């Protein structure tokens, strides 16, 4: 699962891996930036407004670590974490890091199907959730709500737990993959590799202690977590504003009030922000950089960002498995609007293979490097195809490399729908549909959409009379899957088009729409 020893030694010698842990990092940051703001939360129904300094975060991580440890959470335990954008999200992360327990990052949109699977598959010691209603998602697992956590926190002045720190090469947490198989895969990230990725990202994004990062996407997502995200902002001594939702109505007043300098969005939200900016009364002039990533941002839309939001666009093409590409802030305009950037690290290896497996400047993207995993967690069989023998990760993306070494995302070979940055594994949804008694066969594909980029269409072959679409939607909701995975469209057919070898041809299905 890990990097070979000689490769790891090379990454250390090059200064990428510095032997730091999350726990130690926060201690250093608190010593350096003590009273400066770290996490700012405007508050929302049920969550009070908050302003935590670096010292607050450090102390409150220690107090919660003591409480969780007293409650039996131990080194190496997995804890499924599902919280909205509130400072407690990061408090729980750092408390677990200090114990050496691993957060498993669920998204707020996940429901019982996903949460119960994460808890079972990781043999989770606990599930951290917003409120009592969520507890039903993980019936067999001990759950802690936000209110429970407040009760667990040791009294102020308790001081750090007397526990050995994690090893920098240890797994720090499990991140989720968007996936392309029936069940989501879990991504083991180490202290060394992740700290490198967000520290280098903070540098590329020009963060300083005077920067203010807006976390508008769900904090658990890899993009707002590490590219540079809240962790990158912390590492630079910058403040992060945690927005309860990414709408202009919520975020524009926050940008104005907190003088936000950098924000991260997925393409559909960037469109909404640009439209809203035309008529807003809010002062967005502090915004210097808008990052857009998670799905392909069209060149036409990319060209509008500078004029309409008065800031520099940065395209971000990343993956929770590792590799992240950025356009650089001082790149020429045409590079910024027409490419998805270049890798963080000089040691990110980019391998592009055509359909015959020959190296090319256009084709399947594979990658290897100092912050790209060598295998999913407990997935030996899947790893044999997702990685090459010499450790390259097959991203499933089709890219073109420009003469300047920038990547342009041109398509996808993996069986996934990218619905405005939300990844949906076709097979996962197909399996849920197949559980319906009237469904004989199901094939889920992406269809183009002007706003989201892609939407989901489920082609179904039914037994007897086709069920009503509303009934299918209700059926999937009752199966407890996240709402964004419920198909936007259903089409009933008698047969699926086939490829030459007799498999369902998703390409032909897509072309039917
Ligand atoms: P995941 O592996 O779930 O973290 O999702 C990462 C995937 O999102 C990548 O492999 C791409 O397919 C897609 N993606 C991320 N950023 C971009 C982007 N800027 N343009 C196109 N696709 C993207
Ligand atoms: O889509 C992603 O997973 C993603 C996008 C931008 C990502 O993981 C990242 C940056 O780090």
Short mmCIF file of C-alpha atoms and ligand atoms in Angstrom, two decimals:
data_model
loop_
_atom_site.label_atom_id
_atom_site.label_comp_id
_atom_site.label_asym_id
_atom_site.label_seq_id
_atom_site.Cartn_x
_atom_site.Cartn_y
_atom_site.Cartn_z
CA UNK A 1 0.00 0.00 0.00
CA UNK A 2 2.93 2.35 0.66
CA UNK A 3 5.81 3.79 -1.34
CA UNK A 4 8.90 1.62 -1.80
CA UNK A 5 11.66 2.48 0.72
CA UNK A 6 14.04 3.95 -1.86
CA UNK A 7 11.29 6.17 -3.30
CA UNK A 8 10.32 7.34 0.18
CA UNK A 9 13.96 8.13 0.92
CA UNK A 10 14.13 10.18 -2.28
CA UNK A 11 11.02 12.19 -1.33
CA UNK A 12 12.55 12.88 2.08
CA UNK A 13 15.90 13.87 0.61
CA UNK A 14 14.16 16.24 -1.81
CA UNK A 15 12.52 17.99 1.16
CA UNK A 16 8.93 17.08 0.30
CA UNK A 17 8.44 14.86 3.30
CA UNK A 18 9.73 16.68 6.35
CA UNK A 19 8.77 14.25 9.07
CA UNK A 20 5.93 16.41 10.32
CA UNK A 21 2.62 15.22 11.73
CA UNK A 22 -0.70 17.06 11.85
CA UNK A 23 -0.53 17.14 15.64
CA UNK A 24 2.95 18.67 15.67
CA UNK A 25 2.08 21.07 12.86
CA UNK A 26 -0.84 22.58 14.77
CA UNK A 27 1.34 22.92 17.89
CA UNK A 28 3.90 24.89 15.86
CA UNK A 29 1.25 27.03 14.20
CA UNK A 30 -0.29 27.90 17.57
CA UNK A 31 3.13 28.95 18.85
CA UNK A 32 3.69 31.09 15.79
CA UNK A 33 0.30 32.62 15.09
CA UNK A 34 -1.33 32.27 18.56
CA UNK A 35 -3.92 35.02 18.64
CA UNK A 36 -4.50 35.38 14.94
CA UNK A 37 -7.82 34.09 13.59
CA UNK A 38 -7.77 30.52 12.27
CA UNK A 39 -11.42 29.54 11.81
CA UNK A 40 -14.32 31.94 11.38
CA UNK A 41 -17.86 30.67 11.34
CA UNK A 42 -20.78 33.04 10.71
CA UNK A 43 -23.17 30.72 12.52
CA UNK A 44 -26.37 29.24 11.15
CA UNK A 45 -29.54 27.81 12.64
CA UNK A 46 -28.33 25.42 15.32
CA UNK A 47 -24.66 26.47 15.10
CA UNK A 48 -23.43 29.55 16.95
CA UNK A 49 -21.10 32.08 15.31
CA UNK A 50 -17.47 31.44 16.20
CA UNK A 51 -14.01 32.93 15.81
CA UNK A 52 -11.24 30.57 16.84
CA UNK A 53 -7.62 31.67 16.99
CA UNK A 54 -4.78 29.26 16.27
CA UNK A 55 -4.35 28.88 20.02
CA UNK A 56 -8.07 28.13 20.49
CA UNK A 57 -7.93 25.41 17.86
CA UNK A 58 -4.81 23.88 19.40
CA UNK A 59 -6.26 23.90 22.93
CA UNK A 60 -9.67 22.70 21.90
CA UNK A 61 -8.12 19.85 19.90
CA UNK A 62 -6.26 18.81 23.05
CA UNK A 63 -9.37 19.03 25.22
CA UNK A 64 -11.41 16.98 22.79
CA UNK A 65 -8.57 14.49 22.33
CA UNK A 66 -8.61 13.97 26.11
CA UNK A 67 -12.38 13.49 26.05
CA UNK A 68 -12.36 11.08 23.13
CA UNK A 69 -9.48 9.13 24.62
CA UNK A 70 -11.32 8.87 27.93
CA UNK A 71 -14.31 7.61 25.93
CA UNK A 72 -12.15 4.81 24.53
CA UNK A 73 -10.95 6.11 21.15
CA UNK A 74 -7.46 4.76 20.52
CA UNK A 75 -4.59 4.99 18.09
CA UNK A 76 -5.45 3.39 14.74
CA UNK A 77 -9.21 3.46 15.40
CA UNK A 78 -11.34 4.63 12.50
CA UNK A 79 -13.94 7.34 13.19
CA UNK A 80 -16.45 8.21 10.48
CA UNK A 81 -16.76 11.99 10.49
CA UNK A 82 -19.79 13.70 9.00
CA UNK A 83 -20.11 17.35 9.95
CA UNK A 84 -21.08 20.53 8.13
CA UNK A 85 -18.69 23.49 7.76
CA UNK A 86 -18.21 24.38 11.43
CA UNK A 87 -14.98 24.80 13.43
CA UNK A 88 -15.75 21.58 15.29
CA UNK A 89 -15.05 19.74 12.04
CA UNK A 90 -11.39 20.73 12.27
CA UNK A 91 -11.32 20.36 16.05
CA UNK A 92 -12.41 16.72 15.69
CA UNK A 93 -9.83 16.15 12.93
CA UNK A 94 -6.96 17.43 15.03
CA UNK A 95 -8.21 15.69 18.18
CA UNK A 96 -8.21 12.38 16.29
CA UNK A 97 -4.81 13.14 14.75
CA UNK A 98 -3.41 13.71 18.23
CA UNK A 99 -4.74 10.37 19.40
CA UNK A 100 -3.53 8.74 16.19
CA UNK A 101 -7.09 7.71 15.29
CA UNK A 102 -8.16 8.13 11.66
CA UNK A 103 -11.03 10.31 10.52
CA UNK A 104 -12.99 8.75 7.66
CA UNK A 105 -14.33 11.71 5.70
CA UNK A 106 -17.99 11.32 4.81
CA UNK A 107 -19.83 14.12 3.00
CA UNK A 108 -22.84 15.94 4.48
CA UNK A 109 -24.98 14.61 1.60
CA UNK A 110 -24.35 10.98 2.56
CA UNK A 111 -27.25 9.02 3.98
CA UNK A 112 -27.72 5.65 5.65
CA UNK A 113 -26.49 3.56 2.69
CA UNK A 114 -23.13 5.31 2.55
CA UNK A 115 -22.63 5.94 6.28
CA UNK A 116 -23.54 2.41 7.34
CA UNK A 117 -21.17 1.05 4.69
CA UNK A 118 -18.27 3.26 5.83
CA UNK A 119 -18.87 2.27 9.45
CA UNK A 120 -19.01 -1.44 8.64
CA UNK A 121 -16.15 -1.52 6.14
CA UNK A 122 -13.76 0.47 8.31
CA UNK A 123 -14.98 -1.29 11.51
CA UNK A 124 -15.40 2.20 12.87
CA UNK A 125 -15.01 2.79 16.60
CA UNK A 126 -17.34 5.78 16.35
CA UNK A 127 -19.42 7.99 14.08
CA UNK A 128 -19.33 11.75 14.59
CA UNK A 129 -22.48 13.46 13.27
CA UNK A 130 -24.39 16.72 13.58
CA UNK A 131 -27.47 15.63 15.52
CA UNK A 132 -29.60 12.83 16.95
CA UNK A 133 -31.41 12.17 13.65
CA UNK A 134 -28.16 11.17 12.00
CA UNK A 135 -27.53 8.43 14.55
CA UNK A 136 -30.01 6.23 12.69
CA UNK A 137 -27.56 6.06 9.74
CA UNK A 138 -25.16 3.94 11.75
CA UNK A 139 -27.23 1.76 14.06
CA UNK A 140 -24.44 -0.56 15.18
CA UNK A 141 -21.83 2.15 15.75
CA UNK A 142 -21.32 4.39 18.73
CA UNK A 143 -22.30 7.90 17.64
CA UNK A 144 -21.28 11.29 18.97
CA UNK A 145 -23.32 14.34 18.00
CA UNK A 146 -21.95 17.90 18.17
CA UNK A 147 -23.72 18.26 21.50
CA UNK A 148 -22.14 15.01 22.76
CA UNK A 149 -18.70 16.30 21.77
CA UNK A 150 -19.22 19.51 23.70
CA UNK A 151 -19.98 17.37 26.74
CA UNK A 152 -16.91 15.20 26.20
CA UNK A 153 -14.40 18.05 26.00
CA UNK A 154 -12.08 18.08 28.99
CA UNK A 155 -12.08 21.31 31.06
CA UNK A 156 -9.99 24.19 29.81
CA UNK A 157 -6.42 24.07 31.05
CA UNK A 158 -6.32 20.27 30.87
CA UNK A 159 -3.26 20.29 28.61
CA UNK A 160 -2.13 17.77 26.01
CA UNK A 161 -2.59 14.04 26.41
CA UNK A 162 0.56 12.19 27.29
CA UNK A 163 0.54 9.97 24.21
CA UNK A 164 3.29 9.27 21.69
CA UNK A 165 2.82 11.27 18.49
CA UNK A 166 2.00 9.49 15.24
CA UNK A 167 4.80 8.51 12.91
CA UNK A 168 4.91 10.92 9.93
CA UNK A 169 4.75 7.92 7.60
CA UNK A 170 1.55 6.64 9.27
CA UNK A 171 -1.87 6.91 7.69
CA UNK A 172 -3.53 10.05 9.08
CA UNK A 173 -7.06 9.57 7.67
CA UNK A 174 -9.14 7.90 5.00
CA UNK A 175 -10.43 10.13 2.20
CA UNK A 176 -13.24 9.06 -0.14
CA UNK A 177 -12.87 8.32 -3.79
CA UNK A 178 -15.61 9.37 -6.19
CA UNK A 179 -15.26 5.82 -7.36
CA UNK A 180 -16.26 3.88 -10.42
CA UNK A 181 -17.15 0.57 -8.80
CA UNK A 182 -20.12 -0.73 -6.85
CA UNK A 183 -18.76 0.37 -3.48
CA UNK A 184 -16.80 3.54 -2.70
CA UNK A 185 -13.06 3.09 -2.21
CA UNK A 186 -11.14 4.55 0.70
CA UNK A 187 -7.93 6.48 0.22
CA UNK A 188 -5.24 6.22 2.92
CA UNK A 189 -3.28 9.49 3.17
CA UNK A 190 -0.22 9.81 5.37
CA UNK A 191 0.88 12.80 7.47
CA UNK A 192 4.02 13.25 5.35
CA UNK A 193 2.37 13.11 1.95
CA UNK A 194 -0.68 15.22 2.77
CA UNK A 195 1.19 17.93 4.67
CA UNK A 196 3.47 18.25 1.66
CA UNK A 197 0.54 18.56 -0.74
CA UNK A 198 -1.20 21.37 1.11
CA UNK A 199 1.93 23.24 2.10
CA UNK A 200 3.14 23.29 -1.51
CA UNK A 201 -0.39 24.24 -2.61
CA UNK A 202 -0.47 27.19 -0.20
CA UNK A 203 2.76 28.40 -1.74
CA UNK A 204 1.48 28.04 -5.31
CA UNK A 205 -1.65 29.97 -4.31
CA UNK A 206 0.40 32.73 -2.71
CA UNK A 207 -1.13 32.38 0.75
CA UNK A 208 0.29 34.56 3.54
CA UNK A 209 -0.90 35.18 7.10
CA UNK A 210 -2.95 38.06 5.67
CA UNK A 211 -4.86 35.83 3.26
CA UNK A 212 -8.45 34.87 4.03
CA UNK A 213 -9.66 31.57 2.55
CA UNK A 214 -13.37 30.93 1.99
CA UNK A 215 -14.37 27.30 2.49
CA UNK A 216 -17.71 27.21 0.67
CA UNK A 217 -17.65 23.59 -0.55
CA UNK A 218 -18.09 20.79 2.02
CA UNK A 219 -14.99 20.86 4.26
CA UNK A 220 -14.58 17.07 3.97
CA UNK A 221 -13.97 17.27 0.23
CA UNK A 222 -10.33 17.00 -0.77
CA UNK A 223 -10.38 20.26 -2.78
CA UNK A 224 -11.38 22.65 0.05
CA UNK A 225 -9.40 20.54 2.50
CA UNK A 226 -6.02 20.58 0.80
CA UNK A 227 -5.85 22.49 -2.48
CA UNK A 228 -4.81 24.57 -0.52
CA UNK A 229 -8.04 24.46 1.41
CA UNK A 230 -8.42 24.98 5.13
CA UNK A 231 -5.33 22.90 5.98
CA UNK A 232 -3.23 24.86 3.50
CA UNK A 233 -4.56 28.14 4.90
CA UNK A 234 -3.75 27.04 8.46
CA UNK A 235 -0.25 26.03 7.41
CA UNK A 236 0.31 29.55 6.02
CA UNK A 237 -1.07 31.27 9.13
CA UNK A 238 -4.11 32.45 7.17
CA UNK A 239 -7.73 32.55 8.39
CA UNK A 240 -10.47 30.37 6.93
CA UNK A 241 -14.09 31.40 6.76
CA UNK A 242 -16.41 28.39 6.95
CA UNK A 243 -19.54 29.08 4.91
CA UNK A 244 -22.62 27.00 5.80
CA UNK A 245 -23.49 26.82 2.08
CA UNK A 246 -21.88 28.04 -1.16
CA UNK A 247 -24.67 30.30 -2.46
CA UNK A 248 -23.95 33.94 -3.30
CA UNK A 249 -26.64 34.91 -0.78
CA UNK A 250 -24.57 33.33 1.99
CA UNK A 251 -21.07 33.89 0.64
CA UNK A 252 -21.10 37.43 -0.76
CA UNK A 253 -21.82 39.05 2.63
CA UNK A 254 -19.03 36.88 4.11
CA UNK A 255 -16.58 37.94 1.40
CA UNK A 256 -17.38 41.57 2.17
CA UNK A 257 -17.35 41.31 5.96
CA UNK A 258 -14.25 39.13 6.33
CA UNK A 259 -12.35 40.57 3.34
CA UNK A 260 -11.98 37.12 1.76
CA UNK A 261 -9.02 36.94 -0.64
CA UNK A 262 -9.38 33.42 -2.11
CA UNK A 263 -12.30 31.04 -2.59
CA UNK A 264 -12.75 27.59 -4.15
CA UNK A 265 -15.79 26.55 -6.20
CA UNK A 266 -16.97 23.86 -8.59
CA UNK A 267 -17.91 25.07 -12.12
CA UNK A 268 -21.72 25.34 -11.68
CA UNK A 269 -21.24 27.51 -8.59
CA UNK A 270 -18.75 29.71 -10.40
CA UNK A 271 -21.50 30.35 -13.00
CA UNK A 272 -24.00 31.22 -10.28
CA UNK A 273 -21.52 33.54 -8.59
CA UNK A 274 -20.76 35.36 -11.85
CA UNK A 275 -24.45 35.89 -12.57
CA UNK A 276 -25.09 37.14 -9.05
CA UNK A 277 -22.05 39.43 -9.08
CA UNK A 278 -23.59 41.48 -11.88
CA UNK A 279 -26.26 42.89 -9.57
CA UNK A 280 -24.89 42.44 -6.07
CA UNK A 281 -24.65 45.31 -3.65
CA UNK A 282 -21.86 43.52 -1.77
CA UNK A 283 -18.25 44.58 -2.05
CA UNK A 284 -16.27 41.69 -3.53
CA UNK A 285 -13.15 43.75 -4.18
CA UNK A 286 -11.03 41.87 -1.61
CA UNK A 287 -11.26 38.70 -3.72
CA UNK A 288 -7.94 38.13 -5.47
CA UNK A 289 -8.22 34.51 -6.59
CA UNK A 290 -11.15 32.30 -7.52
CA UNK A 291 -10.21 28.65 -7.78
CA UNK A 292 -12.44 26.47 -9.93
CA UNK A 293 -12.10 22.70 -10.09
CA UNK A 294 -13.66 19.31 -9.50
CA UNK A 295 -15.09 19.18 -13.02
CA UNK A 296 -14.21 20.68 -16.36
CA UNK A 297 -14.64 24.45 -16.49
CA UNK A 298 -15.50 25.53 -20.03
CA UNK A 299 -13.23 28.03 -21.69
CA UNK A 300 -16.13 30.43 -22.34
CA UNK A 301 -17.03 30.47 -18.65
CA UNK A 302 -13.36 30.70 -17.64
CA UNK A 303 -12.94 33.87 -19.70
CA UNK A 304 -15.73 35.60 -17.76
CA UNK A 305 -14.17 35.20 -14.31
CA UNK A 306 -11.65 38.04 -14.53
CA UNK A 307 -14.01 40.67 -15.95
CA UNK A 308 -17.07 39.69 -13.91
CA UNK A 309 -15.55 38.95 -10.50
CA UNK A 310 -12.51 41.19 -10.74
CA UNK A 311 -10.07 38.49 -9.66
CA UNK A 312 -7.61 35.96 -11.05
CA UNK A 313 -8.98 32.58 -12.05
CA UNK A 314 -7.05 29.50 -10.98
CA UNK A 315 -8.09 26.20 -12.54
CA UNK A 316 -7.59 23.18 -10.30
CA UNK A 317 -7.62 19.61 -11.55
CA UNK A 318 -7.15 17.28 -8.62
CA UNK A 319 -8.11 13.99 -7.09
CA UNK A 320 -8.37 12.69 -3.55
CA UNK A 321 -5.96 9.91 -4.57
CA UNK A 322 -3.25 12.57 -4.88
CA UNK A 323 -2.14 14.47 -7.97
CA UNK A 324 -3.28 18.09 -8.08
CA UNK A 325 -2.70 20.46 -11.01
CA UNK A 326 -2.98 24.23 -10.84
CA UNK A 327 -2.73 27.03 -13.33
CA UNK A 328 -0.25 29.44 -11.77
CA UNK A 329 -1.43 32.89 -10.73
CA UNK A 330 1.04 34.59 -13.10
CA UNK A 331 0.37 32.33 -16.09
CA UNK A 332 -0.70 34.08 -19.30
CA UNK A 333 -4.46 34.51 -19.66
CA UNK A 334 -4.77 31.96 -22.47
CA UNK A 335 -3.11 29.24 -20.34
CA UNK A 336 -5.40 30.07 -17.40
CA UNK A 337 -8.61 29.88 -19.41
CA UNK A 338 -7.77 26.94 -21.66
CA UNK A 339 -5.93 24.43 -19.43
CA UNK A 340 -6.46 22.66 -16.11
CA UNK A 341 -2.96 23.47 -14.92
CA UNK A 342 0.23 21.57 -14.20
CA UNK A 343 1.26 19.40 -11.26
CA UNK A 344 2.29 20.70 -7.84
CA UNK A 345 5.56 18.85 -7.68
CA UNK A 346 8.61 18.51 -9.93
CA UNK A 347 8.45 14.85 -8.88
CA UNK A 348 4.86 14.27 -9.98
CA UNK A 349 5.31 11.80 -12.81
CA UNK A 350 2.79 12.18 -15.62
CA UNK A 351 2.35 9.24 -17.96
CA UNK A 352 -0.08 9.53 -20.85
CA UNK A 353 -0.91 6.36 -22.78
CA UNK A 354 -2.94 5.93 -25.93
CA UNK A 355 -5.42 3.05 -26.29
CA UNK A 356 -2.60 0.75 -27.41
CA UNK A 357 -0.54 1.56 -24.33
CA UNK A 358 2.04 3.72 -26.08
CA UNK A 359 3.27 6.97 -24.57
CA UNK A 360 1.57 9.93 -26.13
CA UNK A 361 0.56 13.52 -25.48
CA UNK A 362 -3.09 12.57 -25.63
CA UNK A 363 -4.78 9.70 -23.88
CA UNK A 364 -5.15 7.99 -20.51
CA UNK A 365 -3.58 9.82 -17.59
CA UNK A 366 -1.51 7.79 -15.13
CA UNK A 367 0.50 9.32 -12.32
CA UNK A 368 2.94 8.60 -9.54
CA UNK A 369 4.52 10.97 -7.06
CA UNK A 370 5.18 12.19 -3.51
CA UNK A 371 1.52 12.61 -2.54
CA UNK A 372 -0.27 10.09 -4.79
CA UNK A 373 -1.33 6.86 -3.11
CA UNK A 374 0.01 3.50 -4.19
CA UNK A 375 -3.18 1.65 -3.31
CA UNK A 376 -6.67 2.00 -1.87
CA UNK A 377 -7.25 0.79 1.67
CA UNK A 378 -8.18 -2.90 1.95
CA UNK A 379 -8.87 -3.27 -1.76
CA UNK A 380 -6.20 -5.67 -3.02
CA UNK A 381 -8.19 -6.92 -5.94
CA UNK A 382 -9.26 -3.48 -7.19
CA UNK A 383 -5.69 -2.22 -6.71
CA UNK A 384 -4.39 -4.75 -9.21
CA UNK A 385 -6.21 -2.89 -11.99
CA UNK A 386 -6.31 0.65 -10.57
CA UNK A 387 -2.50 0.76 -10.32
CA UNK A 388 0.23 -0.45 -12.64
CA UNK A 389 2.84 -2.87 -11.38
CA UNK A 390 5.30 -0.04 -10.97
CA UNK A 391 2.90 1.99 -8.89
CA UNK A 392 1.26 4.42 -11.30
CA UNK A 393 -2.35 5.32 -10.47
CA UNK A 394 -4.72 5.02 -13.42
CA UNK A 395 -6.81 8.16 -13.01
CA UNK A 396 -9.45 7.20 -15.58
CA UNK A 397 -9.15 10.69 -17.06
CA UNK A 398 -8.39 11.38 -20.72
CA UNK A 399 -6.07 14.33 -21.08
CA UNK A 400 -3.95 16.20 -23.55
CA UNK A 401 -0.58 17.68 -22.64
CA UNK A 402 0.31 21.06 -24.10
CA UNK A 403 3.84 21.80 -25.27
CA UNK A 404 4.24 23.85 -22.08
CA UNK A 405 3.47 20.79 -19.92
CA UNK A 406 -0.06 21.82 -18.92
CA UNK A 407 -2.91 19.31 -18.88
CA UNK A 408 -6.25 19.73 -20.60
CA UNK A 409 -8.98 17.33 -19.47
CA UNK A 410 -10.71 15.98 -22.54
CA UNK A 411 -12.84 13.17 -21.24
CA UNK A 412 -13.02 10.16 -19.01
CA UNK A 413 -12.58 6.44 -19.41
CA UNK A 414 -13.91 5.49 -15.97
CA UNK A 415 -17.51 4.48 -15.42
CA UNK A 416 -18.42 7.58 -13.47
CA UNK A 417 -20.68 10.61 -13.79
CA UNK A 418 -19.24 13.97 -12.78
CA UNK A 419 -22.33 15.95 -11.89
CA UNK A 420 -20.94 19.43 -11.42
CA UNK A 421 -18.05 18.12 -9.33
CA UNK A 422 -20.10 15.52 -7.47
CA UNK A 423 -18.80 12.12 -8.53
CA UNK A 424 -21.22 9.25 -9.00
CA UNK A 425 -20.09 5.68 -9.63
CA UNK A 426 -22.48 4.30 -12.25
CA UNK A 427 -22.25 0.75 -10.91
CA UNK A 428 -23.22 1.83 -7.40
CA UNK A 429 -26.47 3.39 -8.64
CA UNK A 430 -27.11 0.46 -11.02
CA UNK A 431 -26.89 -1.94 -8.09
CA UNK A 432 -29.48 0.02 -6.14
CA UNK A 433 -31.79 0.11 -9.18
CA UNK A 434 -31.39 -3.66 -9.68
CA UNK A 435 -32.80 -4.16 -6.20
CA UNK A 436 -36.17 -2.91 -7.48
CA UNK A 437 -38.41 -5.89 -8.32
CA UNK A 438 -39.52 -4.42 -11.66
CA UNK A 439 -35.98 -3.68 -12.87
CA UNK A 440 -34.37 -6.42 -14.92
CA UNK A 441 -31.31 -4.48 -16.02
CA UNK A 442 -29.95 -0.99 -15.44
CA UNK A 443 -27.29 1.11 -17.07
CA UNK A 444 -26.45 4.56 -15.74
CA UNK A 445 -24.67 7.10 -17.94
CA UNK A 446 -23.81 10.78 -18.06
CA UNK A 447 -25.72 13.11 -20.35
CA UNK A 448 -24.48 16.62 -21.17
CA UNK A 449 -25.96 19.51 -19.25
CA UNK A 450 -25.28 23.20 -19.85
CA UNK A 451 -25.28 24.06 -16.16
CA UNK A 452 -23.89 21.00 -14.33
CA UNK A 453 -21.69 19.79 -17.20
CA UNK A 454 -23.25 16.36 -16.81
CA UNK A 455 -26.40 14.89 -15.41
CA UNK A 456 -27.30 11.29 -14.71
CA UNK A 457 -29.55 9.22 -16.92
CA UNK A 458 -30.62 5.69 -15.97
CA UNK A 459 -31.57 3.36 -18.81
CA UNK A 460 -33.78 0.55 -17.55
CA UNK A 461 -35.05 -2.72 -18.94
CA UNK A 462 -38.13 -3.65 -16.95
CA UNK A 463 -40.05 -6.79 -16.15
CA UNK A 464 -43.60 -6.13 -17.25
CA UNK A 465 -44.93 -2.63 -16.81
CA UNK A 466 -42.37 0.09 -16.14
CA UNK A 467 -42.62 1.71 -12.70
CA UNK A 468 -43.39 5.41 -12.47
CA UNK A 469 -40.30 7.64 -12.36
CA UNK A 470 -41.44 9.19 -9.09
CA UNK A 471 -41.71 5.71 -7.62
CA UNK A 472 -38.16 4.87 -8.70
CA UNK A 473 -36.89 8.07 -7.12
CA UNK A 474 -38.73 7.31 -3.89
CA UNK A 475 -37.37 3.77 -3.99
CA UNK A 476 -33.78 5.04 -4.23
CA UNK A 477 -34.38 7.59 -1.48
CA UNK A 478 -35.67 4.81 0.74
CA UNK A 479 -32.54 2.79 0.02
CA UNK A 480 -30.79 5.64 1.81
CA UNK A 481 -28.47 6.93 -0.88
CA UNK A 482 -27.25 10.52 -1.16
CA UNK A 483 -29.71 12.66 -3.13
CA UNK A 484 -27.09 13.68 -5.71
CA UNK A 485 -26.85 10.03 -6.83
CA UNK A 486 -30.54 9.76 -7.73
CA UNK A 487 -30.75 9.86 -11.54
CA UNK A 488 -32.02 13.06 -13.12
CA UNK A 489 -33.65 11.08 -15.93
CA UNK A 490 -35.01 7.60 -16.50
CA UNK A 491 -35.40 6.02 -19.93
CA UNK A 492 -37.11 2.69 -20.51
CA UNK A 493 -35.74 0.51 -23.29
CA UNK A 494 -36.12 -3.07 -24.51
CA UNK A 495 -32.42 -3.77 -24.87
CA UNK A 496 -29.05 -2.09 -24.39
CA UNK A 497 -26.73 -1.48 -27.32
CA UNK A 498 -23.77 -3.86 -27.19
CA UNK A 499 -20.10 -3.58 -27.92
CA UNK A 500 -18.34 -6.03 -30.23
CA UNK A 501 -17.53 -8.26 -27.26
CA UNK A 502 -21.11 -8.22 -26.00
CA UNK A 503 -20.81 -5.73 -23.13
CA UNK A 504 -23.27 -2.87 -22.66
CA UNK A 505 -22.04 -0.01 -24.81
CA UNK A 506 -22.36 3.05 -22.61
CA UNK A 507 -21.01 5.16 -25.41
CA UNK A 508 -23.95 4.23 -27.61
CA UNK A 509 -26.38 4.79 -24.74
CA UNK A 510 -24.96 8.27 -24.17
CA UNK A 511 -25.34 9.04 -27.84
CA UNK A 512 -29.04 8.14 -27.71
CA UNK A 513 -29.87 11.07 -25.49
P1 LIG B 1 -11.92 11.85 -6.95
O1 LIG B 1 -11.02 10.77 -7.44
O2 LIG B 1 -13.24 11.41 -6.47
O3 LIG B 1 -11.26 12.74 -5.96
O4 LIG B 1 -12.28 12.79 -8.21
C1 LIG B 1 -11.26 13.29 -8.99
C2 LIG B 1 -11.71 13.38 -10.41
O5 LIG B 1 -12.47 14.59 -10.60
C3 LIG B 1 -10.60 13.49 -11.39
O6 LIG B 1 -10.01 12.24 -11.68
C4 LIG B 1 -11.34 14.08 -12.59
O7 LIG B 1 -12.08 13.09 -13.25
C5 LIG B 1 -12.32 15.03 -11.93
N1 LIG B 1 -11.81 16.42 -11.91
C6 LIG B 1 -11.29 17.09 -10.87
N2 LIG B 1 -10.95 18.34 -11.21
C7 LIG B 1 -11.24 18.48 -12.52
C8 LIG B 1 -11.11 19.54 -13.48
N3 LIG B 1 -10.61 20.75 -13.14
N4 LIG B 1 -11.50 19.31 -14.75
C9 LIG B 1 -12.00 18.11 -15.11
N5 LIG B 1 -12.15 17.07 -14.26
C10 LIG B 1 -11.79 17.25 -12.98
O1 LIG B 2 -12.38 16.65 -7.78
C1 LIG B 2 -11.52 16.47 -6.93
O2 LIG B 2 -11.44 15.43 -6.25
C2 LIG B 2 -10.52 17.57 -6.67
C3 LIG B 2 -10.59 18.75 -7.39
C4 LIG B 2 -9.67 19.76 -7.14
C5 LIG B 2 -9.54 17.40 -5.69
O3 LIG B 2 -9.47 16.25 -4.97
C6 LIG B 2 -8.62 18.44 -5.44
C7 LIG B 2 -8.69 19.62 -6.18
O4 LIG B 2 -7.67 18.25 -4.49
#
